[in-house]
Amino acid sequence: MSSSSSPPDGARAAPPEASAGRLRLHASCVRWLERGLLLRGPSGSGKSMLVLRLLQAGAYLVADDAVEVEARGGVLLARATGGPAAVEAR
């Protein structure tokens, strides 16, 4: 997802890191209505706060802050990196 407007104060989302067919992103991910929602943006842009609101509305947490995505069998899979998912709200 890209936006034509610049992020606040010139901040940018971290570039993705690729390894062995997997892509690691600075992002958050939830399962909502049997679909995955991947939320990307620079630090401090409100991803975690949006995740908390989605969780209150019934979404399930997949990952917060670091997400690994992989294409497999025509489907894009997402998972937390480095252990169980937890939300860090500032």
mmCIF file of C-alpha atoms in Angstrom:
data_model
loop_
_atom_site.group_PDB
_atom_site.id
_atom_site.type_symbol
_atom_site.label_atom_id
_atom_site.label_comp_id
_atom_site.label_asym_id
_atom_site.label_seq_id
_atom_site.Cartn_x
_atom_site.Cartn_y
_atom_site.Cartn_z
ATOM 1 C CA MET A 1 0.000 0.000 0.000
ATOM 2 C CA SER A 2 1.415 3.360 -0.880
ATOM 3 C CA SER A 3 0.216 6.853 -0.373
ATOM 4 C CA SER A 4 0.796 9.921 -2.482
ATOM 5 C CA SER A 5 1.209 12.088 0.616
ATOM 6 C CA SER A 6 4.441 12.177 2.594
ATOM 7 C CA PRO A 7 4.556 10.781 6.130
ATOM 8 C CA PRO A 8 4.728 13.386 8.927
ATOM 9 C CA ASP A 9 8.094 15.074 9.499
ATOM 10 C CA GLY A 10 9.660 13.205 6.567
ATOM 11 C CA ALA A 11 9.483 9.858 8.434
ATOM 12 C CA ARG A 12 9.359 6.750 6.274
ATOM 13 C CA ALA A 13 8.387 3.140 6.887
ATOM 14 C CA ALA A 14 11.402 0.889 7.184
ATOM 15 C CA PRO A 15 12.259 -0.882 3.929
ATOM 16 C CA PRO A 16 11.331 -4.583 3.830
ATOM 17 C CA GLU A 17 14.000 -7.238 4.378
ATOM 18 C CA ALA A 18 13.847 -10.358 2.205
ATOM 19 C CA SER A 19 15.311 -13.812 2.908
ATOM 20 C CA ALA A 20 14.529 -17.283 1.570
ATOM 21 C CA GLY A 21 11.206 -16.355 -0.023
ATOM 22 C CA ARG A 22 10.048 -14.493 3.048
ATOM 23 C CA LEU A 23 9.709 -10.779 3.604
ATOM 24 C CA ARG A 24 10.133 -9.140 6.998
ATOM 25 C CA LEU A 25 8.265 -5.861 7.448
ATOM 26 C CA HIS A 26 8.040 -3.172 10.104
ATOM 27 C CA ALA A 27 4.269 -3.517 10.366
ATOM 28 C CA SER A 28 1.367 -4.877 12.383
ATOM 29 C CA CYS A 29 -1.083 -7.558 11.298
ATOM 30 C CA VAL A 30 -4.507 -8.694 12.506
ATOM 31 C CA ARG A 31 -7.077 -11.222 11.293
ATOM 32 C CA TRP A 32 -10.375 -9.482 10.639
ATOM 33 C CA LEU A 33 -13.436 -11.168 9.118
ATOM 34 C CA GLU A 34 -11.318 -14.154 8.002
ATOM 35 C CA ARG A 35 -8.870 -11.860 6.156
ATOM 36 C CA GLY A 36 -5.494 -10.500 7.137
ATOM 37 C CA LEU A 37 -4.936 -6.773 7.495
ATOM 38 C CA LEU A 38 -1.332 -5.605 7.187
ATOM 39 C CA LEU A 39 -0.728 -2.134 8.615
ATOM 40 C CA ARG A 40 2.521 -0.432 7.544
ATOM 41 C CA GLY A 41 3.862 2.955 8.500
ATOM 42 C CA PRO A 42 6.697 4.760 10.241
ATOM 43 C CA SER A 43 7.288 4.419 13.993
ATOM 44 C CA GLY A 44 4.855 6.522 15.960
ATOM 45 C CA SER A 45 2.229 6.670 13.189
ATOM 46 C CA GLY A 46 -0.454 4.872 15.216
ATOM 47 C CA LYS A 47 -0.283 1.265 13.956
ATOM 48 C CA SER A 48 -0.424 -0.230 17.458
ATOM 49 C CA MET A 49 -3.272 2.031 18.539
ATOM 50 C CA LEU A 50 -5.267 1.013 15.462
ATOM 51 C CA VAL A 51 -4.509 -2.647 16.250
ATOM 52 C CA LEU A 52 -5.844 -2.153 19.796
ATOM 53 C CA ARG A 53 -9.078 -0.664 18.404
ATOM 54 C CA LEU A 54 -9.427 -3.571 15.972
ATOM 55 C CA LEU A 55 -8.872 -6.058 18.820
ATOM 56 C CA GLN A 56 -11.622 -4.334 20.814
ATOM 57 C CA ALA A 57 -13.889 -4.782 17.783
ATOM 58 C CA GLY A 58 -13.174 -8.529 17.586
ATOM 59 C CA ALA A 59 -10.027 -8.860 15.454
ATOM 60 C CA TYR A 60 -7.298 -11.377 16.341
ATOM 61 C CA LEU A 61 -3.678 -10.277 16.743
ATOM 62 C CA VAL A 62 -1.185 -11.850 14.353
ATOM 63 C CA ALA A 63 1.823 -9.577 14.916
ATOM 64 C CA ASP A 64 2.743 -6.114 16.135
ATOM 65 C CA ASP A 65 5.849 -4.217 15.051
ATOM 66 C CA ALA A 66 7.508 -7.001 13.033
ATOM 67 C CA VAL A 67 5.670 -9.210 10.532
ATOM 68 C CA GLU A 68 7.060 -11.930 8.297
ATOM 69 C CA VAL A 69 5.083 -12.546 5.114
ATOM 70 C CA GLU A 70 5.446 -15.419 2.667
ATOM 71 C CA ALA A 71 3.628 -16.345 -0.537
ATOM 72 C CA ARG A 72 2.659 -20.021 -0.535
ATOM 73 C CA GLY A 73 0.278 -21.715 -2.939
ATOM 74 C CA GLY A 74 -1.157 -18.444 -4.190
ATOM 75 C CA VAL A 75 -1.883 -17.230 -0.649
ATOM 76 C CA LEU A 76 0.012 -14.614 1.337
ATOM 77 C CA LEU A 77 0.738 -15.814 4.884
ATOM 78 C CA ALA A 78 1.738 -13.543 7.771
ATOM 79 C CA ARG A 79 3.204 -14.353 11.178
ATOM 80 C CA ALA A 80 4.913 -12.663 14.097
ATOM 81 C CA THR A 81 8.687 -12.734 14.155
ATOM 82 C CA GLY A 82 10.615 -13.728 17.262
ATOM 83 C CA GLY A 83 7.927 -15.345 19.382
ATOM 84 C CA PRO A 84 4.340 -14.791 20.479
ATOM 85 C CA ALA A 85 2.618 -11.623 19.312
ATOM 86 C CA ALA A 86 2.049 -8.796 21.787
ATOM 87 C CA VAL A 87 0.998 -5.182 21.285
ATOM 88 C CA GLU A 88 3.224 -2.345 22.486
ATOM 89 C CA ALA A 89 1.200 0.840 22.924
ATOM 90 C CA ARG A 90 2.965 4.110 23.676
#
